[in-house]
Amino acid sequence: MTVVRGTLSIGLNDQEIHKYSNGTLLKIPVNTKMNVKNLNDDTLELIVVKAPAPTK
């Protein structure tokens, strides 16, 4: 997940929410619960890449 614009607020699994600014690259392991929010007035823009593709 790459933050392109704005500030990402995200909590992974049962962790507290952390904030990440534009330009940040996050590598999130498979099967991780994500609580993704935009807690700011600015627009949040993300790029999300899932690799490898999930299997059933």
mmCIF file of C-alpha atoms in Angstrom:
data_model
loop_
_atom_site.group_PDB
_atom_site.id
_atom_site.type_symbol
_atom_site.label_atom_id
_atom_site.label_comp_id
_atom_site.label_asym_id
_atom_site.label_seq_id
_atom_site.Cartn_x
_atom_site.Cartn_y
_atom_site.Cartn_z
ATOM 1 C CA MET A 1 0.000 0.000 0.000
ATOM 2 C CA THR A 2 1.446 3.376 -1.018
ATOM 3 C CA VAL A 3 0.138 6.685 0.287
ATOM 4 C CA VAL A 4 0.009 8.958 -2.759
ATOM 5 C CA ARG A 5 -1.766 11.933 -1.189
ATOM 6 C CA GLY A 6 -3.005 12.842 2.276
ATOM 7 C CA THR A 7 -2.498 11.004 5.555
ATOM 8 C CA LEU A 8 -3.449 7.360 6.037
ATOM 9 C CA SER A 9 -4.698 6.262 9.444
ATOM 10 C CA ILE A 10 -4.449 2.482 9.778
ATOM 11 C CA GLY A 11 -4.599 -0.107 12.524
ATOM 12 C CA LEU A 12 -3.287 -3.601 11.806
ATOM 13 C CA ASN A 13 -4.811 -6.563 13.648
ATOM 14 C CA ASP A 14 -5.434 -5.323 17.207
ATOM 15 C CA GLN A 15 -2.841 -2.522 17.164
ATOM 16 C CA GLU A 16 -3.595 1.141 17.760
ATOM 17 C CA ILE A 17 -4.118 3.355 14.722
ATOM 18 C CA HIS A 18 -0.914 4.823 13.271
ATOM 19 C CA LYS A 19 -0.694 7.687 10.758
ATOM 20 C CA TYR A 20 1.384 7.663 7.563
ATOM 21 C CA SER A 21 1.981 10.616 5.251
ATOM 22 C CA ASN A 22 2.274 10.748 1.474
ATOM 23 C CA GLY A 23 5.173 8.829 0.005
ATOM 24 C CA THR A 24 4.966 6.072 2.624
ATOM 25 C CA LEU A 25 5.117 2.464 1.413
ATOM 26 C CA LEU A 26 3.547 -0.165 3.688
ATOM 27 C CA LYS A 27 4.110 -3.887 3.253
ATOM 28 C CA ILE A 28 1.246 -5.667 4.995
ATOM 29 C CA PRO A 29 1.465 -9.449 5.428
ATOM 30 C CA VAL A 30 -1.286 -11.712 4.080
ATOM 31 C CA ASN A 31 -4.234 -12.376 6.430
ATOM 32 C CA THR A 32 -3.636 -9.157 8.382
ATOM 33 C CA LYS A 33 -6.809 -7.380 9.486
ATOM 34 C CA MET A 34 -6.769 -3.744 8.411
ATOM 35 C CA ASN A 35 -8.716 -0.844 9.868
ATOM 36 C CA VAL A 36 -8.131 1.852 7.211
ATOM 37 C CA LYS A 37 -9.430 5.381 7.770
ATOM 38 C CA ASN A 38 -9.047 8.943 6.606
ATOM 39 C CA LEU A 39 -9.253 10.960 9.825
ATOM 40 C CA ASN A 40 -8.259 14.230 8.119
ATOM 41 C CA ASP A 41 -10.120 16.766 5.996
ATOM 42 C CA ASP A 42 -7.692 16.310 3.079
ATOM 43 C CA THR A 43 -8.313 13.743 0.347
ATOM 44 C CA LEU A 44 -6.578 10.395 0.900
ATOM 45 C CA GLU A 45 -5.272 8.639 -2.201
ATOM 46 C CA LEU A 46 -3.748 5.140 -2.059
ATOM 47 C CA ILE A 47 -2.257 2.582 -4.416
ATOM 48 C CA VAL A 48 -2.909 -0.997 -3.296
ATOM 49 C CA VAL A 49 -1.028 -3.920 -4.852
ATOM 50 C CA LYS A 50 -1.917 -7.482 -3.871
ATOM 51 C CA ALA A 51 0.823 -9.960 -4.720
ATOM 52 C CA PRO A 52 0.769 -12.831 -5.128
ATOM 53 C CA ALA A 53 -2.885 -13.054 -6.037
ATOM 54 C CA PRO A 54 -5.018 -14.474 -3.220
ATOM 55 C CA THR A 55 -6.103 -18.089 -3.516
ATOM 56 C CA LYS A 56 -9.438 -19.533 -2.482
#
